[in-house]
Coordinates of C-alpha atoms in Angstrom, one line a residue:
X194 CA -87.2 -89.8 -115.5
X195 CA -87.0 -92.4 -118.2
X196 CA -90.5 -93.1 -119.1
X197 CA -89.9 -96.6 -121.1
X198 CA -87.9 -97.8 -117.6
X199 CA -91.6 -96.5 -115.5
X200 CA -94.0 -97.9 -118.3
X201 CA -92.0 -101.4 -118.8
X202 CA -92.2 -101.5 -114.1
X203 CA -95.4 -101.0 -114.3
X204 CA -96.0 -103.9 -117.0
X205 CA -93.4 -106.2 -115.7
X206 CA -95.3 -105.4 -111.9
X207 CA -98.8 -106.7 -113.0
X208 CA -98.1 -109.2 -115.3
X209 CA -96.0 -110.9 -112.4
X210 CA -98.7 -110.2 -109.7
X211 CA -101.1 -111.8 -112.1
X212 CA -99.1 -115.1 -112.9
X213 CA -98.4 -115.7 -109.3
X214 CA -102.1 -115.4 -108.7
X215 CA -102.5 -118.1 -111.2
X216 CA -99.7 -120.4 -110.5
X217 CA -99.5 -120.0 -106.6
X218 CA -103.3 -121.4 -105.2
X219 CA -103.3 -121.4 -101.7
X220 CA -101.1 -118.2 -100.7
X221 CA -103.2 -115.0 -99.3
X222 CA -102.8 -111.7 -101.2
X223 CA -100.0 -110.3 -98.5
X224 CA -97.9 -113.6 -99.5
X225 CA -98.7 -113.1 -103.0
X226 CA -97.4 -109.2 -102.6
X227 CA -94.5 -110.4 -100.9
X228 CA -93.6 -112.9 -103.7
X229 CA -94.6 -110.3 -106.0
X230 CA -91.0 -108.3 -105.1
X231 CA -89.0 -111.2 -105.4
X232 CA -90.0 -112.0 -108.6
X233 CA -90.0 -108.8 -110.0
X234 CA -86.2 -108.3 -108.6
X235 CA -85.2 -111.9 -110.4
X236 CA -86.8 -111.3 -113.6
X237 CA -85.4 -108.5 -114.1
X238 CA -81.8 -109.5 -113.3
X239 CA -82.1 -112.2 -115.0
X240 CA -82.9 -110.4 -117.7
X241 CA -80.1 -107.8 -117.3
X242 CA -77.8 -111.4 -117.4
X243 CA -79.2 -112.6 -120.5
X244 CA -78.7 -109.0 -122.3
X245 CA -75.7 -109.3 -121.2
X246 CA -74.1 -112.4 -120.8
X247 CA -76.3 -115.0 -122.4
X248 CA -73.3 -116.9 -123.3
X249 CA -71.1 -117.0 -120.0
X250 CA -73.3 -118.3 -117.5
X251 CA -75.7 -120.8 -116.7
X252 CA -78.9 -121.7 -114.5
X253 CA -77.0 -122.6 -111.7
X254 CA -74.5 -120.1 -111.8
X255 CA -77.3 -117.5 -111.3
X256 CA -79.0 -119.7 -108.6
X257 CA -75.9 -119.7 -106.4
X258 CA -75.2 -116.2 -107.1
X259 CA -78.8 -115.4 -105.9
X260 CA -79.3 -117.9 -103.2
X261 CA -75.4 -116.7 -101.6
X262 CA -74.9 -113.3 -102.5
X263 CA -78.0 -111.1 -103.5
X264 CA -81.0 -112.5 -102.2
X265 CA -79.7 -113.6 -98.0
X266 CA -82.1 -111.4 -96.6
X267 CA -85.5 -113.1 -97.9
X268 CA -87.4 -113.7 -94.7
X269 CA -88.6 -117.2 -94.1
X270 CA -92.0 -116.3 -94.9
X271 CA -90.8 -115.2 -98.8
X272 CA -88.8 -118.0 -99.2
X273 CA -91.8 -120.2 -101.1
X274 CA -91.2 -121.4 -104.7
X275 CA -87.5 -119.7 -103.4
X276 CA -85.1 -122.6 -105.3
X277 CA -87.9 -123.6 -108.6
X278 CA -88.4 -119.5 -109.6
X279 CA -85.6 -119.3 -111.1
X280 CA -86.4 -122.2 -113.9
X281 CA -90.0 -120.4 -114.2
X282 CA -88.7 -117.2 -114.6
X283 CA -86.8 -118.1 -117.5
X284 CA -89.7 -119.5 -119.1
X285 CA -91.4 -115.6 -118.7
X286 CA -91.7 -113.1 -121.7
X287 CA -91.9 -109.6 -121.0
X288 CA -91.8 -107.2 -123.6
X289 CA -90.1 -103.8 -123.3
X290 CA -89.1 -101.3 -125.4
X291 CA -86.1 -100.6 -123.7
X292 CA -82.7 -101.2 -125.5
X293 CA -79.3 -99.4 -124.0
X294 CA -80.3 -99.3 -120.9
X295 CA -80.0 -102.8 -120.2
X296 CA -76.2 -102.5 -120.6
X297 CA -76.4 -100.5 -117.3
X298 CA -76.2 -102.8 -114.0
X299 CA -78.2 -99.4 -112.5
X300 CA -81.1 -100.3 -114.4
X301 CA -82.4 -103.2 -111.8
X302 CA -82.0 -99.8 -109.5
X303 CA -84.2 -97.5 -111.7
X304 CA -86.8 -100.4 -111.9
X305 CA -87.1 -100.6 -108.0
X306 CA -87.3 -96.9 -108.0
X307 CA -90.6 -97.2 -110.5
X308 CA -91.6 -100.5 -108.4
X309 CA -92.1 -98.4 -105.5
X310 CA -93.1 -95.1 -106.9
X311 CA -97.1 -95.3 -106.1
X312 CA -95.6 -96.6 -102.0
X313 CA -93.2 -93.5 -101.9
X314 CA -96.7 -91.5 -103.6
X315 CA -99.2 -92.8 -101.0
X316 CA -96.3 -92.1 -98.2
X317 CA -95.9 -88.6 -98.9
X318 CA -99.7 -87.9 -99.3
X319 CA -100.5 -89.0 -96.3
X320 CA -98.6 -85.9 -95.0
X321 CA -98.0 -87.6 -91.6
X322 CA -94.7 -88.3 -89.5
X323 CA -93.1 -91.6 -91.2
X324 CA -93.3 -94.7 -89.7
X325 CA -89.9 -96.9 -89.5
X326 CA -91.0 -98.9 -92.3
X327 CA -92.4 -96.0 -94.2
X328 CA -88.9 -94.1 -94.0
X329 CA -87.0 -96.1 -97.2
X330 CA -89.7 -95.3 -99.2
X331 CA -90.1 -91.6 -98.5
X332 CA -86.2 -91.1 -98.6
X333 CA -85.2 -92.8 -101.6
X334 CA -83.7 -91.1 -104.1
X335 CA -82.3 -92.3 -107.6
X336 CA -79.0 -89.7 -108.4
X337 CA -78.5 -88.5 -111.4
X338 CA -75.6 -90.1 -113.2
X339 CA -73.5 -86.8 -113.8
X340 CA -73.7 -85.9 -110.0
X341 CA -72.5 -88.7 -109.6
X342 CA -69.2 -88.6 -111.7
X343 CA -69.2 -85.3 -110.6
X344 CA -68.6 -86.2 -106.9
X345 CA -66.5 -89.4 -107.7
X346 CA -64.2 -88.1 -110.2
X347 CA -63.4 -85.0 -107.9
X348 CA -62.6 -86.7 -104.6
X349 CA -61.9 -90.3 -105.5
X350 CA -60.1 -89.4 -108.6
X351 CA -58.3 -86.3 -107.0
X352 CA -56.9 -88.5 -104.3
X353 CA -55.4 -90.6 -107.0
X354 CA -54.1 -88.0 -109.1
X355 CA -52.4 -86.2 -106.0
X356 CA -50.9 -88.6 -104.9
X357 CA -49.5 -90.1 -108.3
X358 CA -49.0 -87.2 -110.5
X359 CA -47.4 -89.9 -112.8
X360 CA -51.3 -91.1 -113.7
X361 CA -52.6 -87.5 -114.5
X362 CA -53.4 -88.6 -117.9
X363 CA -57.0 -90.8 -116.1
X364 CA -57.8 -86.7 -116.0
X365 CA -59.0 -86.9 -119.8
X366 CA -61.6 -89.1 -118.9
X367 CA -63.0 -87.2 -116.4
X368 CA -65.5 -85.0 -117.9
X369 CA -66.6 -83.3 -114.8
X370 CA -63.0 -83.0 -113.0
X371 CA -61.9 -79.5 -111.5
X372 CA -58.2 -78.7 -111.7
X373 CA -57.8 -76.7 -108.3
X374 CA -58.2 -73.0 -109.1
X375 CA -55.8 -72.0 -106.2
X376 CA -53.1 -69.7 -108.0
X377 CA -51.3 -69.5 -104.3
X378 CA -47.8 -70.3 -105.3
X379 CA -47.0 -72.1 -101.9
X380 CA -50.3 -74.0 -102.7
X381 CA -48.6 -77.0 -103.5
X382 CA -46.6 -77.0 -99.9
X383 CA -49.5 -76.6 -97.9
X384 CA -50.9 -79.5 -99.3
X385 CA -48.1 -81.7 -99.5
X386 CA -48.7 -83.1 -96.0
X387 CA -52.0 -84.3 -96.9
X388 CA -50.7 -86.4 -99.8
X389 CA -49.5 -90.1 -99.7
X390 CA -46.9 -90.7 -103.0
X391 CA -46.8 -94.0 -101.2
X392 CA -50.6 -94.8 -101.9
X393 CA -51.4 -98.0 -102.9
X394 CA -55.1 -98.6 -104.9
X395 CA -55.5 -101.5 -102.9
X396 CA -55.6 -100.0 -99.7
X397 CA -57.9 -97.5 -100.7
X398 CA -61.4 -97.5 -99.0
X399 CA -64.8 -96.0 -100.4
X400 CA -67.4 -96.0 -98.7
X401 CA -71.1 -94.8 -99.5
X402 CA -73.4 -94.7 -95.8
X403 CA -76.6 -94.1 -97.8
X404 CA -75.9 -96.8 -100.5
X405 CA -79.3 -97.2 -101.6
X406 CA -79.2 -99.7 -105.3
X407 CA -75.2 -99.1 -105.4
X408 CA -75.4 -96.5 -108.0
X409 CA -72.3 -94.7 -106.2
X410 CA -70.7 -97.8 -105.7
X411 CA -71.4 -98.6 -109.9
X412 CA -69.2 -95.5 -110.9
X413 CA -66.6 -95.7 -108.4
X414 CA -65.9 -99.6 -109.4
X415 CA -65.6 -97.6 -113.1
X416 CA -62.7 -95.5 -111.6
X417 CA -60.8 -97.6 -109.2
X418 CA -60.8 -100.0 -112.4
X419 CA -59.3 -96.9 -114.4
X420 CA -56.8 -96.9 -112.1
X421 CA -56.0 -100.9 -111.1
X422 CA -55.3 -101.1 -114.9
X423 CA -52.7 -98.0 -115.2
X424 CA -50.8 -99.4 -112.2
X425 CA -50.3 -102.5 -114.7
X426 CA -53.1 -105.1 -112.2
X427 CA -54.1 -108.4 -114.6
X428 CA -57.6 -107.4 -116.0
X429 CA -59.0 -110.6 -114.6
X430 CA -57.9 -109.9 -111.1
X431 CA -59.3 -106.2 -110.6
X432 CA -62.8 -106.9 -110.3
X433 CA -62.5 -109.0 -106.9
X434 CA -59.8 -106.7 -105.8
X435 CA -62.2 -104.0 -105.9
X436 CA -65.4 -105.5 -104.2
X437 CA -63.1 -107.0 -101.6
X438 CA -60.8 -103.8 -100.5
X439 CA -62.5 -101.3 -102.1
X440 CA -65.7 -100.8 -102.0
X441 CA -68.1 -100.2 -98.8
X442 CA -71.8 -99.6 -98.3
X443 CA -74.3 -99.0 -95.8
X444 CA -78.4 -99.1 -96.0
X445 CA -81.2 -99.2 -94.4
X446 CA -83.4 -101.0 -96.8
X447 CA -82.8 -104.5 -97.3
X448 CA -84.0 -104.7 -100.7
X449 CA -82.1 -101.7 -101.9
X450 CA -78.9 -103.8 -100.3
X451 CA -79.4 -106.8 -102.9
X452 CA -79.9 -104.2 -105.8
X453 CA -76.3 -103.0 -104.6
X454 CA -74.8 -106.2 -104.3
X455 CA -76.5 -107.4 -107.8
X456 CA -74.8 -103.9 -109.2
X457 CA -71.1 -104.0 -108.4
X458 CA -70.9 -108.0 -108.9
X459 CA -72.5 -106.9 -112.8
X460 CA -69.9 -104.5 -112.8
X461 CA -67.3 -107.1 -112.3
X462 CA -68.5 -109.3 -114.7
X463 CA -68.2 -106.1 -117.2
X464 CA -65.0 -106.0 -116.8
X465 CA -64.5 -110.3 -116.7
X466 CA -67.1 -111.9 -118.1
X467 CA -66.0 -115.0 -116.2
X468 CA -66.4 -113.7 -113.1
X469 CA -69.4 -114.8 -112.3
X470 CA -67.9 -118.5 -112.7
X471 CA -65.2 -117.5 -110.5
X472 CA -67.4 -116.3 -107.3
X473 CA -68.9 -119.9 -107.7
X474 CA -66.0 -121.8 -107.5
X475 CA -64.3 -119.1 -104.6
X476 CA -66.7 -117.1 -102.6
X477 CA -66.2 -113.3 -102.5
X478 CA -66.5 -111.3 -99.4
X479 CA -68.6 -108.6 -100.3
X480 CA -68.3 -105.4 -97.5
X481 CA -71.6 -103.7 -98.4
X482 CA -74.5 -104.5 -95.7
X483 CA -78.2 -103.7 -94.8
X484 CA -78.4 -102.4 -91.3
X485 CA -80.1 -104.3 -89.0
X486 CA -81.4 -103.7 -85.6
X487 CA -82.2 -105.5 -82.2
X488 CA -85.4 -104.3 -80.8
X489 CA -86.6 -107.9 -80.9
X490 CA -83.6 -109.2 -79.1
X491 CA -84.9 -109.9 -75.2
X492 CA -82.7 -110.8 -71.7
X493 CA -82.8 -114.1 -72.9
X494 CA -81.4 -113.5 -76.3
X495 CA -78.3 -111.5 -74.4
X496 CA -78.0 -113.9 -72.5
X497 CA -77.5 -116.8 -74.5
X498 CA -75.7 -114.7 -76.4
X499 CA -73.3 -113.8 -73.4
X500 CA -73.2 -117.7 -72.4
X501 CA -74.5 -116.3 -69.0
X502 CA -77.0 -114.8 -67.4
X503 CA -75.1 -111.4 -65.8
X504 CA -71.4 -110.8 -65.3
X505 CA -68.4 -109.2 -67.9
X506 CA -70.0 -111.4 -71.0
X507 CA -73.2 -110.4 -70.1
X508 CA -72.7 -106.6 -69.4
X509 CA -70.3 -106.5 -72.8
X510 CA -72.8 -108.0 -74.5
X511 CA -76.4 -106.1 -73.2
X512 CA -74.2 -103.0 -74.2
X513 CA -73.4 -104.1 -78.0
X514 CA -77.2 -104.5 -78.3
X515 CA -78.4 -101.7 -77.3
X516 CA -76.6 -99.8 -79.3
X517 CA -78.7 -100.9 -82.3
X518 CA -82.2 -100.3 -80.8
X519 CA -84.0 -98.5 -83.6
X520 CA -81.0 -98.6 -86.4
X521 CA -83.4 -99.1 -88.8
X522 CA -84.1 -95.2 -88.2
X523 CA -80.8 -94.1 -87.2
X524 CA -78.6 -96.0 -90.4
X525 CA -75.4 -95.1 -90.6
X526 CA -75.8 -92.5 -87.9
X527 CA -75.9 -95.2 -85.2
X528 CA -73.2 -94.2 -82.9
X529 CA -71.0 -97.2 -82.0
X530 CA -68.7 -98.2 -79.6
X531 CA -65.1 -99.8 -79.5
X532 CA -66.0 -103.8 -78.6
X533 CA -64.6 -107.3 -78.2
X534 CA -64.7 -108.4 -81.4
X535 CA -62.9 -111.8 -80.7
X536 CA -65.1 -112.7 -78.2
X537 CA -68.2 -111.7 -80.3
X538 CA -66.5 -113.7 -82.9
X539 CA -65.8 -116.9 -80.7
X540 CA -69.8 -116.4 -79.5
X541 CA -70.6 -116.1 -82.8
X542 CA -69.1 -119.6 -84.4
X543 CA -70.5 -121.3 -81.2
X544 CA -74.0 -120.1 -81.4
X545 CA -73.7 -120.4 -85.2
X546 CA -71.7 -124.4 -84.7
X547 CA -74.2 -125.4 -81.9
X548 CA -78.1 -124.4 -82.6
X549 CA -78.7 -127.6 -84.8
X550 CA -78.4 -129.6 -82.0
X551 CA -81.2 -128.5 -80.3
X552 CA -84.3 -131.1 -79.6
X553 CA -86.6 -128.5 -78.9
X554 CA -87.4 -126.9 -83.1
X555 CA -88.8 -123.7 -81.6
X556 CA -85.5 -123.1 -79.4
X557 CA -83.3 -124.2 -82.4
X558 CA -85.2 -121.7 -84.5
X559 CA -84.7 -118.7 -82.6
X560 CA -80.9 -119.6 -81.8
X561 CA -80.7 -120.2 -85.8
X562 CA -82.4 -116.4 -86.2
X563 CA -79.9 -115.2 -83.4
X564 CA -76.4 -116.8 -84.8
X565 CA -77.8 -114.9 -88.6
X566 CA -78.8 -111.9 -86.8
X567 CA -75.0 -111.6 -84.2
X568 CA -73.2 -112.4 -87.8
X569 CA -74.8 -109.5 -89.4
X570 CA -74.6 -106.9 -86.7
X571 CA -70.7 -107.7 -86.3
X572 CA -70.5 -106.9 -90.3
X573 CA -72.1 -104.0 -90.0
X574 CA -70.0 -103.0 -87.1
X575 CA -66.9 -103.4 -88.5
X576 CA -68.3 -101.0 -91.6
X577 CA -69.6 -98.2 -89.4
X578 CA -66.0 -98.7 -87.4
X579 CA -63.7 -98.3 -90.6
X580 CA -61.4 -95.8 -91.3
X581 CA -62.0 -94.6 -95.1
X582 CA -60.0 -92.4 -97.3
X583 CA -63.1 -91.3 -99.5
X584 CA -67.3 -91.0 -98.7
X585 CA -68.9 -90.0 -101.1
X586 CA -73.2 -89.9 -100.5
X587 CA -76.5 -88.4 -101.2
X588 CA -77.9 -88.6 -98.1
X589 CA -81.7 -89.3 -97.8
X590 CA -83.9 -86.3 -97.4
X591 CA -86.8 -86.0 -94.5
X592 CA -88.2 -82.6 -93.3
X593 CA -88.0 -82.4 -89.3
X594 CA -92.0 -82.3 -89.2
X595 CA -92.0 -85.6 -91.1
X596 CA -89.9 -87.3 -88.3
X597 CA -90.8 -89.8 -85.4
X598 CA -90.0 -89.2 -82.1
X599 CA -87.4 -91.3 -82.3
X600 CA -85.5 -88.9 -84.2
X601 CA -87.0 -85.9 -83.5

């Protein structure tokens, strides 16, 4: 536990709850708390940014980056002061006593950590089965950083090696790398079938279920980078190669999701500082995603959906949404099915082409709030349906007499 990261939340937390009591009249304390997350999240990137890369980026860079990338998943009701914070933010001085560590994208992650200590404290106290919304908190776990390469560098790293014995010199950065112990002299044959000399580091996948803040995702970016650059990639190219058919996550938490998103994007623009610049002028697809469910989804919704009320569309469709019910508990256990995904992607640019014609604003709304929501469960789909050559995790921990009946 770093103690300055814990002591400079817990500053950063009031003195932030305490301006927007001052500067927002009007809002009741639950929109003030809500607020309160936002602001602490931007600050503190923003921050990170200015440590960082004062001098290749500017206001509006990190507006788009926030409004497009990190921050998609603000609910309407957060969305106040949403497009001025950013100019207000920059006009706030925190002081810290924290120096290296803002050279490390996973700082933003250790903040929310220390942001949500006392929630995860008053959780566990309660010594009570966890609530849906209760589960992040109590499950949350930061990684240590050597696990971390330790995990990485022995199966993401070992698949490249194996496969390209040409590159075993990456091995001397790999502190916590294993050379197999297996003195069986037909070791090598047995293996052999497993190993692709035709691998390409483009086609590689990673993927982290339980992505949390990205910390995973962080390290392997360090790798894969390790190894774009020995198979002779332009420097200014790898960082979008990587985030784009690379790297995969899946959480439960949608503010852990914009930490993760904030982290490999910061990574890139390690490696480029200019790539921020360059997701502005070319958007980037990012394949990391919070997991979202449909319990609020009705007949209506499916239908509407289906584009009618019962036949092939309709069945196809009832049966895609149901398959999410409660995946806010299950995460990247939800067990899904093969699906239509042309069709859901025809539905999808319809509903998504078509809802801002509607005369009636409460119907428009909630065909706006379907098209988002049909978007994001097909992106999480097609994550949970992916073949990947390496997982690597640390799964979230709940005792079974901590669990709802809807997992236990």
């Amino acid at each position: 536990m770093n103690k300055k990261i814990k002591q400079y939340a817990k500053i950063s937390k009031k003195t932030l709850h305490n301006y927007l009591i001052s500067n927002c009249n009007g809002l009741s304390n639950k929109e003030i708390n809500k607020l309160e997350y936002i602001w602490f999240s931007k600050y503190n990137m923003i921050k990170y940014i200015e440590h960082n890369f004062k001098d290749n980026v500017d206001i509006n860079m990190i507006k788009n980056f926030f409004d497009n990338i990190v921050f998609t998943y603000i609910k309407d009701e957060e969305n106040t002061f949403r497009y001025s914070m950013v100019d207000k933010l920059l006009n706030l001085k925190i002081t810290d006593d924290i120096q290296k560590e803002w050279e490390d994208p996973c700082i933003i992650g250790w903040l929310y950590q220390y942001y949500n200590s006392e929630a995860k404290e008053n959780v566990i106290k309660a010594k009570k089965k966890y609530t849906k919304e209760e589960i992040p908190f109590a499950t949350q776990l930061f990684t240590p950083d050597w696990i971390i390469r330790y995990m990485v560098q022995n199966s993401l790293g070992r698949y490249w090696v194996e496969s390209h014995p040409e590159h075993n010199q990456l091995k001397k950065g790999w502190e916590f790398y294993l050379e197999n112990p297996n003195s069986d002299p037909d070791f090598k044959e047995k293996l052999a079938p497993y190993i692709n000399k035709e691998l390409k580091v483009e086609d590689i996948k990673c993927f982290d279920p339980a992505c949390g803040s990205g910390h995973i995702l962080v390290y392997m970016f360090d790798v894969l980078y390790q190894i774009y650059k020995r198979c002779g990639y332009m420097k200014r190219e790898i960082p979008r190669l990587i985030i784009e058919n690379n790297l995969y996550g899946l959480d439960i938490d949608n503010r852990a999701y914009q930490l993760a998103c904030f982290a490999v994007v910061m990574k890139g623009m390690k490696y480029n500082n200019r790539f921020l610049r360059s997701i502005a002028k070319e958007e980037i697809r990012i394949n990391i995603a919070p997991i979202q469910e449909t319990n609020n989804l009705d007949d209506m919704d499916i239908e509407y959906i289906a584009g009618e009320s019962s036949g092939e569309n309709y069945n196809k469709v009832k049966a895609f949404i149901e398959q999410f019910r409660d995946a806010k508990i299950y995460g990247s256990l939800t067990n899904v099915e093969e699906f239509d995904k042309k069709f859901f992607e025809k539905r999808c640019d319809y509903i998504s082409n078509n809802f801002i014609k509607k005369t009636i604003v409460e119907e428009g709304l909630r065909h706006k709030r379907i098209a988002g929501l049909l978007k994001d469960l097909l992106k999480q789909t097609n994550i949970m349906m992916n073949t990947y050559d390496i997982l690597v995790t640390n799964p979230p921990y709940l005792k079974s007499k901590y669990m709802n009946s809807t997992l236990f």
